[in-house]
PDB file of C-alpha atoms and ligand atoms in Angstrom:
ATOM      1  CA  MET A   1      59.396 -39.392 -14.733  1.00  0.00           C
ATOM      2  CA  ILE A   2      62.667 -37.773 -13.535  1.00  0.00           C
ATOM      3  CA  LYS A   3      62.016 -34.427 -11.992  1.00  0.00           C
ATOM      4  CA  PRO A   4      64.465 -32.148 -10.319  1.00  0.00           C
ATOM      5  CA  LYS A   5      62.949 -29.158  -8.514  1.00  0.00           C
ATOM      6  CA  PHE A   6      63.921 -25.504  -8.935  1.00  0.00           C
ATOM      7  CA  GLY A   7      63.362 -22.444  -6.777  1.00  0.00           C
ATOM      8  CA  PRO A   8      65.080 -19.557  -4.956  1.00  0.00           C
ATOM      9  CA  ALA A   9      66.745 -19.015  -1.575  1.00  0.00           C
ATOM     10  CA  GLY A  10      64.524 -16.282  -0.092  1.00  0.00           C
ATOM     11  CA  ASN A  11      62.382 -13.920  -2.030  1.00  0.00           C
ATOM     12  CA  SER A  12      63.600 -12.044  -5.198  1.00  0.00           C
ATOM     13  CA  ASP A  13      63.618  -8.257  -5.215  1.00  0.00           C
ATOM     14  CA  SER A  14      60.761  -8.334  -7.756  1.00  0.00           C
ATOM     15  CA  PHE A  15      58.519 -10.132  -5.189  1.00  0.00           C
ATOM     16  CA  TYR A  16      58.820  -7.016  -3.005  1.00  0.00           C
ATOM     17  CA  GLN A  17      58.669  -4.614  -5.898  1.00  0.00           C
ATOM     18  CA  GLU A  18      55.389  -6.101  -6.913  1.00  0.00           C
ATOM     19  CA  GLY A  19      53.973  -5.167  -3.582  1.00  0.00           C
ATOM     20  CA  PHE A  20      54.326  -8.571  -1.703  1.00  0.00           C
ATOM     21  CA  SER A  21      55.890  -8.710   1.697  1.00  0.00           C
ATOM     22  CA  ALA A  22      54.553 -11.763   3.497  1.00  0.00           C
ATOM     23  CA  SER A  23      56.093 -15.214   2.897  1.00  0.00           C
ATOM     24  CA  VAL A  24      52.537 -16.673   2.960  1.00  0.00           C
ATOM     25  CA  ASP A  25      52.198 -15.106  -0.580  1.00  0.00           C
ATOM     26  CA  MET A  26      55.387 -16.735  -1.830  1.00  0.00           C
ATOM     27  CA  PRO A  27      54.055 -20.203  -2.852  1.00  0.00           C
ATOM     28  CA  LYS A  28      51.457 -18.761  -5.266  1.00  0.00           C
ATOM     29  CA  TRP A  29      54.040 -16.203  -6.607  1.00  0.00           C
ATOM     30  CA  LEU A  30      56.535 -18.976  -7.255  1.00  0.00           C
ATOM     31  CA  ALA A  31      53.983 -21.319  -8.917  1.00  0.00           C
ATOM     32  CA  ALA A  32      52.994 -18.615 -11.304  1.00  0.00           C
ATOM     33  CA  ARG A  33      56.681 -18.584 -12.317  1.00  0.00           C
ATOM     34  CA  GLU A  34      56.710 -22.296 -12.860  1.00  0.00           C
ATOM     35  CA  LEU A  35      58.990 -22.840  -9.803  1.00  0.00           C
ATOM     36  CA  ASP A  36      58.546 -25.641  -7.316  1.00  0.00           C
ATOM     37  CA  ALA A  37      61.045 -25.180  -4.467  1.00  0.00           C
ATOM     38  CA  PHE A  38      61.897 -22.510  -1.883  1.00  0.00           C
ATOM     39  CA  GLU A  39      64.511 -22.316   0.794  1.00  0.00           C
ATOM     40  CA  TYR A  40      63.473 -20.326   3.863  1.00  0.00           C
ATOM     41  CA  SER A  41      66.339 -18.655   5.746  1.00  0.00           C
ATOM     42  CA  PHE A  42      66.883 -19.042   9.404  1.00  0.00           C
ATOM     43  CA  GLY A  43      70.499 -17.841   8.697  1.00  0.00           C
ATOM     44  CA  ARG A  44      70.479 -14.866  11.016  1.00  0.00           C
ATOM     45  CA  GLY A  45      68.128 -16.471  13.494  1.00  0.00           C
ATOM     46  CA  ILE A  46      64.794 -18.239  13.693  1.00  0.00           C
ATOM     47  CA  ARG A  47      62.217 -15.560  13.378  1.00  0.00           C
ATOM     48  CA  LEU A  48      59.309 -17.698  12.141  1.00  0.00           C
ATOM     49  CA  GLY A  49      56.847 -18.959  14.782  1.00  0.00           C
ATOM     50  CA  THR A  50      54.968 -22.231  14.489  1.00  0.00           C
ATOM     51  CA  GLU A  51      51.680 -20.596  13.516  1.00  0.00           C
ATOM     52  CA  GLY A  52      53.337 -18.562  10.706  1.00  0.00           C
ATOM     53  CA  ALA A  53      55.049 -21.663   9.545  1.00  0.00           C
ATOM     54  CA  LYS A  54      51.775 -23.633   9.399  1.00  0.00           C
ATOM     55  CA  ALA A  55      50.201 -20.801   7.259  1.00  0.00           C
ATOM     56  CA  ILE A  56      53.075 -20.944   4.763  1.00  0.00           C
ATOM     57  CA  ARG A  57      52.972 -24.777   4.731  1.00  0.00           C
ATOM     58  CA  ALA A  58      49.296 -24.815   3.655  1.00  0.00           C
ATOM     59  CA  GLU A  59      50.016 -22.442   0.795  1.00  0.00           C
ATOM     60  CA  ALA A  60      53.145 -24.435  -0.202  1.00  0.00           C
ATOM     61  CA  GLU A  61      51.130 -27.566  -0.311  1.00  0.00           C
ATOM     62  CA  LYS A  62      48.388 -25.928  -2.383  1.00  0.00           C
ATOM     63  CA  TYR A  63      50.812 -24.764  -4.945  1.00  0.00           C
ATOM     64  CA  GLY A  64      53.201 -27.744  -4.973  1.00  0.00           C
ATOM     65  CA  ILE A  65      56.185 -25.869  -3.591  1.00  0.00           C
ATOM     66  CA  GLN A  66      58.729 -28.043  -1.799  1.00  0.00           C
ATOM     67  CA  LEU A  67      60.312 -26.268   1.149  1.00  0.00           C
ATOM     68  CA  SER A  68      63.707 -26.415   2.769  1.00  0.00           C
ATOM     69  CA  VAL A  69      65.190 -24.306   5.489  1.00  0.00           C
ATOM     70  CA  HIS A  70      68.672 -22.855   6.023  1.00  0.00           C
ATOM     71  CA  MET A  71      69.739 -23.240   9.560  1.00  0.00           C
ATOM     72  CA  PRO A  72      71.582 -20.425  11.492  1.00  0.00           C
ATOM     73  CA  TYR A  73      74.999 -19.403  10.138  1.00  0.00           C
ATOM     74  CA  PHE A  74      76.304 -19.472  13.758  1.00  0.00           C
ATOM     75  CA  ILE A  75      76.458 -23.325  13.687  1.00  0.00           C
ATOM     76  CA  ASN A  76      79.978 -24.606  14.155  1.00  0.00           C
ATOM     77  CA  LEU A  77      80.511 -28.356  14.652  1.00  0.00           C
ATOM     78  CA  ALA A  78      84.140 -27.702  15.397  1.00  0.00           C
ATOM     79  CA  THR A  79      83.475 -25.795  18.581  1.00  0.00           C
ATOM     80  CA  GLU A  80      85.230 -27.047  21.764  1.00  0.00           C
ATOM     81  CA  GLU A  81      83.529 -25.019  24.506  1.00  0.00           C
ATOM     82  CA  ASP A  82      80.720 -26.756  26.295  1.00  0.00           C
ATOM     83  CA  GLU A  83      78.602 -23.531  26.421  1.00  0.00           C
ATOM     84  CA  LYS A  84      78.870 -23.096  22.581  1.00  0.00           C
ATOM     85  CA  LYS A  85      78.018 -26.768  22.081  1.00  0.00           C
ATOM     86  CA  ILE A  86      74.835 -26.307  24.041  1.00  0.00           C
ATOM     87  CA  LYS A  87      73.953 -23.348  21.828  1.00  0.00           C
ATOM     88  CA  ASN A  88      74.777 -25.336  18.666  1.00  0.00           C
ATOM     89  CA  ILE A  89      72.445 -28.150  19.713  1.00  0.00           C
ATOM     90  CA  GLY A  90      69.766 -25.440  20.266  1.00  0.00           C
ATOM     91  CA  TYR A  91      70.167 -24.094  16.670  1.00  0.00           C
ATOM     92  CA  PHE A  92      69.493 -27.606  15.315  1.00  0.00           C
ATOM     93  CA  VAL A  93      66.610 -28.241  17.769  1.00  0.00           C
ATOM     94  CA  ASP A  94      64.860 -24.789  17.181  1.00  0.00           C
ATOM     95  CA  SER A  95      65.403 -24.934  13.418  1.00  0.00           C
ATOM     96  CA  LEU A  96      63.981 -28.483  13.061  1.00  0.00           C
ATOM     97  CA  LYS A  97      60.962 -27.737  15.193  1.00  0.00           C
ATOM     98  CA  VAL A  98      59.959 -24.837  12.887  1.00  0.00           C
ATOM     99  CA  ALA A  99      61.040 -26.799   9.793  1.00  0.00           C
ATOM    100  CA  GLU A 100      58.630 -29.567  10.745  1.00  0.00           C
ATOM    101  CA  ALA A 101      55.798 -27.084  11.201  1.00  0.00           C
ATOM    102  CA  LEU A 102      56.672 -25.640   7.854  1.00  0.00           C
ATOM    103  CA  GLY A 103      56.515 -29.042   6.250  1.00  0.00           C
ATOM    104  CA  ALA A 104      60.138 -28.596   5.075  1.00  0.00           C
ATOM    105  CA  LYS A 105      61.843 -31.727   3.716  1.00  0.00           C
ATOM    106  CA  ARG A 106      65.384 -30.566   4.152  1.00  0.00           C
ATOM    107  CA  ALA A 107      67.487 -28.423   6.611  1.00  0.00           C
ATOM    108  CA  VAL A 108      70.793 -27.004   5.256  1.00  0.00           C
ATOM    109  CA  PHE A 109      73.639 -26.135   7.603  1.00  0.00           C
ATOM    110  CA  HIS A 110      77.210 -24.746   7.458  1.00  0.00           C
ATOM    111  CA  PRO A 111      79.626 -27.220   9.065  1.00  0.00           C
ATOM    112  CA  GLY A 112      81.715 -24.564  10.724  1.00  0.00           C
ATOM    113  CA  SER A 113      85.218 -23.217  11.084  1.00  0.00           C
ATOM    114  CA  ALA A 114      88.321 -25.043  10.042  1.00  0.00           C
ATOM    115  CA  SER A 115      90.862 -22.516  11.461  1.00  0.00           C
ATOM    116  CA  GLY A 116      93.046 -22.764  14.569  1.00  0.00           C
ATOM    117  CA  GLY A 117      94.751 -26.149  14.285  1.00  0.00           C
ATOM    118  CA  ASP A 118      95.240 -29.278  12.235  1.00  0.00           C
ATOM    119  CA  ARG A 119      92.466 -29.509   9.668  1.00  0.00           C
ATOM    120  CA  GLY A 120      92.104 -33.362   9.958  1.00  0.00           C
ATOM    121  CA  ALA A 121      91.816 -33.088  13.770  1.00  0.00           C
ATOM    122  CA  ILE A 122      89.237 -30.342  13.423  1.00  0.00           C
ATOM    123  CA  LEU A 123      87.181 -32.459  11.095  1.00  0.00           C
ATOM    124  CA  GLN A 124      87.347 -35.473  13.452  1.00  0.00           C
ATOM    125  CA  ARG A 125      86.093 -33.307  16.294  1.00  0.00           C
ATOM    126  CA  ALA A 126      83.328 -31.956  14.161  1.00  0.00           C
ATOM    127  CA  LYS A 127      82.216 -35.494  13.215  1.00  0.00           C
ATOM    128  CA  VAL A 128      82.090 -36.655  16.784  1.00  0.00           C
ATOM    129  CA  PHE A 129      80.026 -33.626  17.824  1.00  0.00           C
ATOM    130  CA  PHE A 130      77.751 -34.085  14.802  1.00  0.00           C
ATOM    131  CA  LYS A 131      77.080 -37.702  15.913  1.00  0.00           C
ATOM    132  CA  GLU A 132      76.201 -36.448  19.397  1.00  0.00           C
ATOM    133  CA  ILE A 133      73.829 -33.839  17.882  1.00  0.00           C
ATOM    134  CA  ILE A 134      72.103 -36.504  15.727  1.00  0.00           C
ATOM    135  CA  ALA A 135      71.630 -38.731  18.884  1.00  0.00           C
ATOM    136  CA  THR A 136      70.113 -35.824  20.740  1.00  0.00           C
ATOM    137  CA  LEU A 137      67.790 -35.099  17.748  1.00  0.00           C
ATOM    138  CA  ASP A 138      66.831 -38.768  17.655  1.00  0.00           C
ATOM    139  CA  ASP A 139      65.923 -38.747  21.367  1.00  0.00           C
ATOM    140  CA  MET A 140      63.690 -35.744  20.653  1.00  0.00           C
ATOM    141  CA  ASN A 141      62.154 -37.409  17.571  1.00  0.00           C
ATOM    142  CA  LEU A 142      63.386 -34.429  15.418  1.00  0.00           C
ATOM    143  CA  MET A 143      65.275 -36.425  12.611  1.00  0.00           C
ATOM    144  CA  ASN A 144      62.306 -36.288  10.230  1.00  0.00           C
ATOM    145  CA  VAL A 145      63.702 -33.381   8.181  1.00  0.00           C
ATOM    146  CA  THR A 146      66.788 -34.313   6.253  1.00  0.00           C
ATOM    147  CA  LEU A 147      70.003 -32.612   7.487  1.00  0.00           C
ATOM    148  CA  CYS A 148      72.059 -31.382   4.519  1.00  0.00           C
ATOM    149  CA  ALA A 149      75.789 -30.440   5.167  1.00  0.00           C
ATOM    150  CA  GLU A 150      76.933 -27.708   2.687  1.00  0.00           C
ATOM    151  CA  THR A 151      80.163 -27.212   0.866  1.00  0.00           C
ATOM    152  CA  MET A 152      81.552 -23.840   1.823  1.00  0.00           C
ATOM    153  CA  GLY A 153      83.202 -21.068  -0.275  1.00  0.00           C
ATOM    154  CA  LYS A 154      85.955 -19.906   2.096  1.00  0.00           C
ATOM    155  CA  ILE A 155      89.019 -22.019   2.488  1.00  0.00           C
ATOM    156  CA  ASN A 156      89.123 -21.450   6.219  1.00  0.00           C
ATOM    157  CA  GLN A 157      85.662 -22.921   6.604  1.00  0.00           C
ATOM    158  CA  LEU A 158      84.914 -26.678   6.994  1.00  0.00           C
ATOM    159  CA  GLY A 159      83.049 -27.708   3.811  1.00  0.00           C
ATOM    160  CA  SER A 160      85.355 -28.974   1.085  1.00  0.00           C
ATOM    161  CA  LEU A 161      83.643 -31.566  -1.007  1.00  0.00           C
ATOM    162  CA  GLU A 162      85.780 -34.243   0.786  1.00  0.00           C
ATOM    163  CA  GLU A 163      84.802 -32.881   4.287  1.00  0.00           C
ATOM    164  CA  VAL A 164      81.020 -32.861   3.259  1.00  0.00           C
ATOM    165  CA  ILE A 165      81.368 -36.447   2.197  1.00  0.00           C
ATOM    166  CA  GLU A 166      82.826 -37.415   5.562  1.00  0.00           C
ATOM    167  CA  LEU A 167      79.983 -35.569   7.359  1.00  0.00           C
ATOM    168  CA  CYS A 168      77.399 -37.409   5.246  1.00  0.00           C
ATOM    169  CA  ASN A 169      79.028 -40.663   6.277  1.00  0.00           C
ATOM    170  CA  VAL A 170      78.515 -39.970   9.963  1.00  0.00           C
ATOM    171  CA  ASP A 171      74.935 -41.045   9.429  1.00  0.00           C
ATOM    172  CA  GLU A 172      73.137 -42.464   6.299  1.00  0.00           C
ATOM    173  CA  ARG A 173      70.306 -40.004   6.770  1.00  0.00           C
ATOM    174  CA  VAL A 174      72.514 -36.980   6.281  1.00  0.00           C
ATOM    175  CA  TRP A 175      72.515 -35.558   2.650  1.00  0.00           C
ATOM    176  CA  PRO A 176      74.955 -33.145   0.799  1.00  0.00           C
ATOM    177  CA  THR A 177      74.206 -29.677  -0.086  1.00  0.00           C
ATOM    178  CA  ILE A 178      76.613 -29.095  -3.035  1.00  0.00           C
ATOM    179  CA  ASP A 179      77.113 -25.423  -3.550  1.00  0.00           C
ATOM    180  CA  PHE A 180      78.887 -25.367  -6.907  1.00  0.00           C
ATOM    181  CA  GLY A 181      79.644 -21.650  -6.682  1.00  0.00           C
ATOM    182  CA  HIS A 182      81.317 -22.314  -3.310  1.00  0.00           C
ATOM    183  CA  LEU A 183      83.372 -25.160  -4.708  1.00  0.00           C
ATOM    184  CA  HIS A 184      84.357 -22.797  -7.641  1.00  0.00           C
ATOM    185  CA  CYS A 185      85.489 -20.225  -5.062  1.00  0.00           C
ATOM    186  CA  ARG A 186      87.413 -22.401  -2.643  1.00  0.00           C
ATOM    187  CA  GLY A 187      89.125 -23.972  -5.646  1.00  0.00           C
ATOM    188  CA  LEU A 188      90.022 -20.388  -6.808  1.00  0.00           C
ATOM    189  CA  GLY A 189      88.067 -20.816 -10.014  1.00  0.00           C
ATOM    190  CA  ALA A 190      87.971 -24.553 -10.126  1.00  0.00           C
ATOM    191  CA  ILE A 191      84.909 -25.214 -12.315  1.00  0.00           C
ATOM    192  CA  ASN A 192      85.475 -24.286 -15.955  1.00  0.00           C
ATOM    193  CA  SER A 193      84.154 -27.235 -17.913  1.00  0.00           C
ATOM    194  CA  LYS A 194      81.652 -30.162 -18.007  1.00  0.00           C
ATOM    195  CA  GLU A 195      84.621 -32.420 -16.997  1.00  0.00           C
ATOM    196  CA  ASP A 196      85.161 -30.372 -13.811  1.00  0.00           C
ATOM    197  CA  TYR A 197      81.503 -30.870 -12.867  1.00  0.00           C
ATOM    198  CA  ALA A 198      81.661 -34.550 -13.742  1.00  0.00           C
ATOM    199  CA  ALA A 199      84.643 -35.072 -11.450  1.00  0.00           C
ATOM    200  CA  ILE A 200      82.676 -33.524  -8.599  1.00  0.00           C
ATOM    201  CA  LEU A 201      79.688 -35.810  -9.284  1.00  0.00           C
ATOM    202  CA  ASP A 202      81.893 -38.889  -9.660  1.00  0.00           C
ATOM    203  CA  LYS A 203      83.554 -38.156  -6.333  1.00  0.00           C
ATOM    204  CA  LEU A 204      80.266 -37.677  -4.600  1.00  0.00           C
ATOM    205  CA  GLU A 205      78.852 -40.874  -6.086  1.00  0.00           C
ATOM    206  CA  ASN A 206      81.879 -42.773  -4.861  1.00  0.00           C
ATOM    207  CA  GLY A 207      81.948 -41.179  -1.499  1.00  0.00           C
ATOM    208  CA  ILE A 208      78.221 -41.454  -0.445  1.00  0.00           C
ATOM    209  CA  GLY A 209      76.665 -43.721  -3.021  1.00  0.00           C
ATOM    210  CA  THR A 210      74.405 -42.906  -6.054  1.00  0.00           C
ATOM    211  CA  GLU A 211      71.097 -42.631  -4.180  1.00  0.00           C
ATOM    212  CA  ARG A 212      72.122 -39.569  -2.063  1.00  0.00           C
ATOM    213  CA  ALA A 213      74.293 -38.086  -4.979  1.00  0.00           C
ATOM    214  CA  LYS A 214      71.354 -38.280  -7.406  1.00  0.00           C
ATOM    215  CA  THR A 215      68.996 -36.534  -4.993  1.00  0.00           C
ATOM    216  CA  MET A 216      71.503 -34.045  -3.614  1.00  0.00           C
ATOM    217  CA  HIS A 217      70.521 -30.604  -2.554  1.00  0.00           C
ATOM    218  CA  VAL A 218      72.151 -27.994  -4.731  1.00  0.00           C
ATOM    219  CA  HIS A 219      72.863 -24.255  -4.196  1.00  0.00           C
ATOM    220  CA  PHE A 220      73.822 -22.480  -7.301  1.00  0.00           C
ATOM    221  CA  SER A 221      74.967 -18.856  -8.202  1.00  0.00           C
ATOM    222  CA  ARG A 222      77.785 -17.008  -9.858  1.00  0.00           C
ATOM    223  CA  ILE A 223      80.178 -16.039  -7.170  1.00  0.00           C
ATOM    224  CA  GLU A 224      83.238 -13.699  -7.031  1.00  0.00           C
ATOM    225  CA  TYR A 225      86.304 -14.890  -5.132  1.00  0.00           C
ATOM    226  CA  THR A 226      89.588 -13.609  -3.854  1.00  0.00           C
ATOM    227  CA  LYS A 227      92.607 -15.676  -2.578  1.00  0.00           C
ATOM    228  CA  GLY A 228      90.657 -16.755   0.533  1.00  0.00           C
ATOM    229  CA  GLY A 229      87.758 -18.005  -1.503  1.00  0.00           C
ATOM    230  CA  GLU A 230      84.227 -16.644  -1.681  1.00  0.00           C
ATOM    231  CA  LYS A 231      83.769 -12.808  -1.811  1.00  0.00           C
ATOM    232  CA  MET A 232      80.195 -12.197  -2.938  1.00  0.00           C
ATOM    233  CA  HIS A 233      77.214 -13.593  -4.772  1.00  0.00           C
ATOM    234  CA  HIS A 234      76.235 -12.133  -8.182  1.00  0.00           C
ATOM    235  CA  THR A 235      73.383 -12.619 -10.715  1.00  0.00           C
ATOM    236  CA  PHE A 236      73.156 -14.618 -13.923  1.00  0.00           C
ATOM    237  CA  ALA A 237      73.682 -11.345 -15.789  1.00  0.00           C
ATOM    238  CA  ASP A 238      77.111 -10.883 -14.196  1.00  0.00           C
ATOM    239  CA  VAL A 239      78.649 -13.347 -16.698  1.00  0.00           C
ATOM    240  CA  GLN A 240      82.216 -12.396 -15.746  1.00  0.00           C
ATOM    241  CA  TYR A 241      81.868 -14.567 -12.671  1.00  0.00           C
ATOM    242  CA  GLY A 242      81.594 -18.325 -12.828  1.00  0.00           C
ATOM    243  CA  PRO A 243      80.525 -21.038 -12.745  1.00  0.00           C
ATOM    244  CA  GLU A 244      78.332 -21.649 -15.772  1.00  0.00           C
ATOM    245  CA  PHE A 245      75.152 -23.621 -15.033  1.00  0.00           C
ATOM    246  CA  MET A 246      74.602 -25.236 -18.597  1.00  0.00           C
ATOM    247  CA  PRO A 247      77.352 -27.880 -18.406  1.00  0.00           C
ATOM    248  CA  LEU A 248      75.900 -29.001 -15.019  1.00  0.00           C
ATOM    249  CA  ALA A 249      72.400 -29.049 -16.470  1.00  0.00           C
ATOM    250  CA  GLU A 250      73.669 -31.392 -19.198  1.00  0.00           C
ATOM    251  CA  LEU A 251      75.225 -33.824 -16.693  1.00  0.00           C
ATOM    252  CA  ILE A 252      72.124 -33.803 -14.501  1.00  0.00           C
ATOM    253  CA  ALA A 253      70.012 -34.611 -17.568  1.00  0.00           C
ATOM    254  CA  GLU A 254      72.437 -37.366 -18.851  1.00  0.00           C
ATOM    255  CA  ARG A 255      72.813 -39.069 -15.502  1.00  0.00           C
ATOM    256  CA  GLY A 256      69.107 -38.866 -14.574  1.00  0.00           C
ATOM    257  CA  TYR A 257      69.767 -36.988 -11.300  1.00  0.00           C
ATOM    258  CA  GLU A 258      66.834 -35.396  -9.474  1.00  0.00           C
ATOM    259  CA  PRO A 259      68.224 -32.820  -7.179  1.00  0.00           C
ATOM    260  CA  VAL A 260      66.605 -29.833  -5.501  1.00  0.00           C
ATOM    261  CA  PHE A 261      68.187 -26.817  -7.089  1.00  0.00           C
ATOM    262  CA  ILE A 262      68.135 -23.635  -5.018  1.00  0.00           C
ATOM    263  CA  CYS A 263      69.345 -20.521  -6.764  1.00  0.00           C
ATOM    264  CA  GLU A 264      71.178 -18.040  -4.535  1.00  0.00           C
ATOM    265  CA  SER A 265      71.640 -15.173  -7.013  1.00  0.00           C
ATOM    266  CA  LYS A 266      71.793 -11.699  -5.404  1.00  0.00           C
ATOM    267  CA  GLY A 267      68.233 -10.271  -5.779  1.00  0.00           C
ATOM    268  CA  THR A 268      67.191 -12.211  -8.941  1.00  0.00           C
ATOM    269  CA  MET A 269      67.110 -15.705  -7.350  1.00  0.00           C
ATOM    270  CA  ALA A 270      63.580 -16.598  -8.603  1.00  0.00           C
ATOM    271  CA  GLU A 271      64.244 -15.386 -12.146  1.00  0.00           C
ATOM    272  CA  ASP A 272      67.658 -17.214 -12.270  1.00  0.00           C
ATOM    273  CA  ALA A 273      66.115 -20.373 -10.864  1.00  0.00           C
ATOM    274  CA  LYS A 274      63.675 -20.229 -13.833  1.00  0.00           C
ATOM    275  CA  SER A 275      66.657 -19.818 -16.133  1.00  0.00           C
ATOM    276  CA  MET A 276      68.227 -22.854 -14.520  1.00  0.00           C
ATOM    277  CA  LYS A 277      65.034 -24.870 -15.076  1.00  0.00           C
ATOM    278  CA  ASP A 278      64.964 -23.746 -18.808  1.00  0.00           C
ATOM    279  CA  MET A 279      68.543 -24.814 -19.227  1.00  0.00           C
ATOM    280  CA  TYR A 280      67.885 -28.181 -17.720  1.00  0.00           C
ATOM    281  CA  PHE A 281      64.919 -28.773 -20.007  1.00  0.00           C
ATOM    282  CA  SER A 282      66.837 -27.754 -23.003  1.00  0.00           C
ATOM    283  CA  ALA A 283      69.404 -30.353 -22.009  1.00  0.00           C
ATOM    284  CA  ILE A 284      66.727 -32.922 -21.662  1.00  0.00           C
ATOM    285  CA  ASN A 285      65.436 -32.035 -25.131  1.00  0.00           C
ATOM    286  CA  GLY A 286      69.008 -32.192 -26.436  1.00  0.00           C
ATOM    287  CA  LEU A 287      69.080 -35.838 -25.270  1.00  0.00           C
ATOM    288  CA  LEU A 288      65.838 -36.760 -26.983  1.00  0.00           C
ATOM    289  CA  LYS A 289      67.036 -35.591 -30.372  1.00  0.00           C
TER     290      LYS A 289
HETATM  291 ZN1  LIG B 301      74.576 -21.768   2.889  1.00  0.00          ZN
END
């Protein structure tokens, strides 16, 4: 049975409006909404301790919620300064320790900056440093959570589809996080059809093989962009912003992919994750007709 997973990045506004505040209540809340994934953000720093993580883990296991974490936004694989490199390694080490306590399967990160020089040289530098980071994590026995390199929405950030494929090819244990909203933005409105999605999936399969492509990590939301790329995330109700999810749902169903879908809508991420799940099942039912 092919089974993608669906859930939000962080808690929806409605979670708080209903009187909940603690993440330990999140797994039960999500399960009641027929969701089975959640991404915990360490974006602005790792503020979750090991004990808190273990309490969330127990609830997540009880309610069948697969957890991932989003590592700090400060990560920059392209950095050249030794002091910053040490800090970067620290972000990985600290995130992965808590991710393990949380029972998270995946840890998403932003590759870093692509400004200030030749883009190819910056990517090469990032790949060399990434390899060093992985070696350090191996030494510390911290490579049990899958590292997922994310496609980024701003053109001056490392994280085109091609760059993410190259980072995945640094080590076969690295997985892609394909943020389709980000790819739409950095391509200044690049995703307008099922063919546009198919081209992305084909490139991914050719670049990293079908196993990792089929089980990719996905971020999805409608996003507004300017000439530099991503401007801001919107909700599924903001239909003036792309991309549309349904053509992707159809391809995922047709190709038998089983990704983890994390919805990053602004405030309605759980509700929109459920809409994504419904669209996926309507695509599956369409195939059976
Ligand atoms: Zn991200």
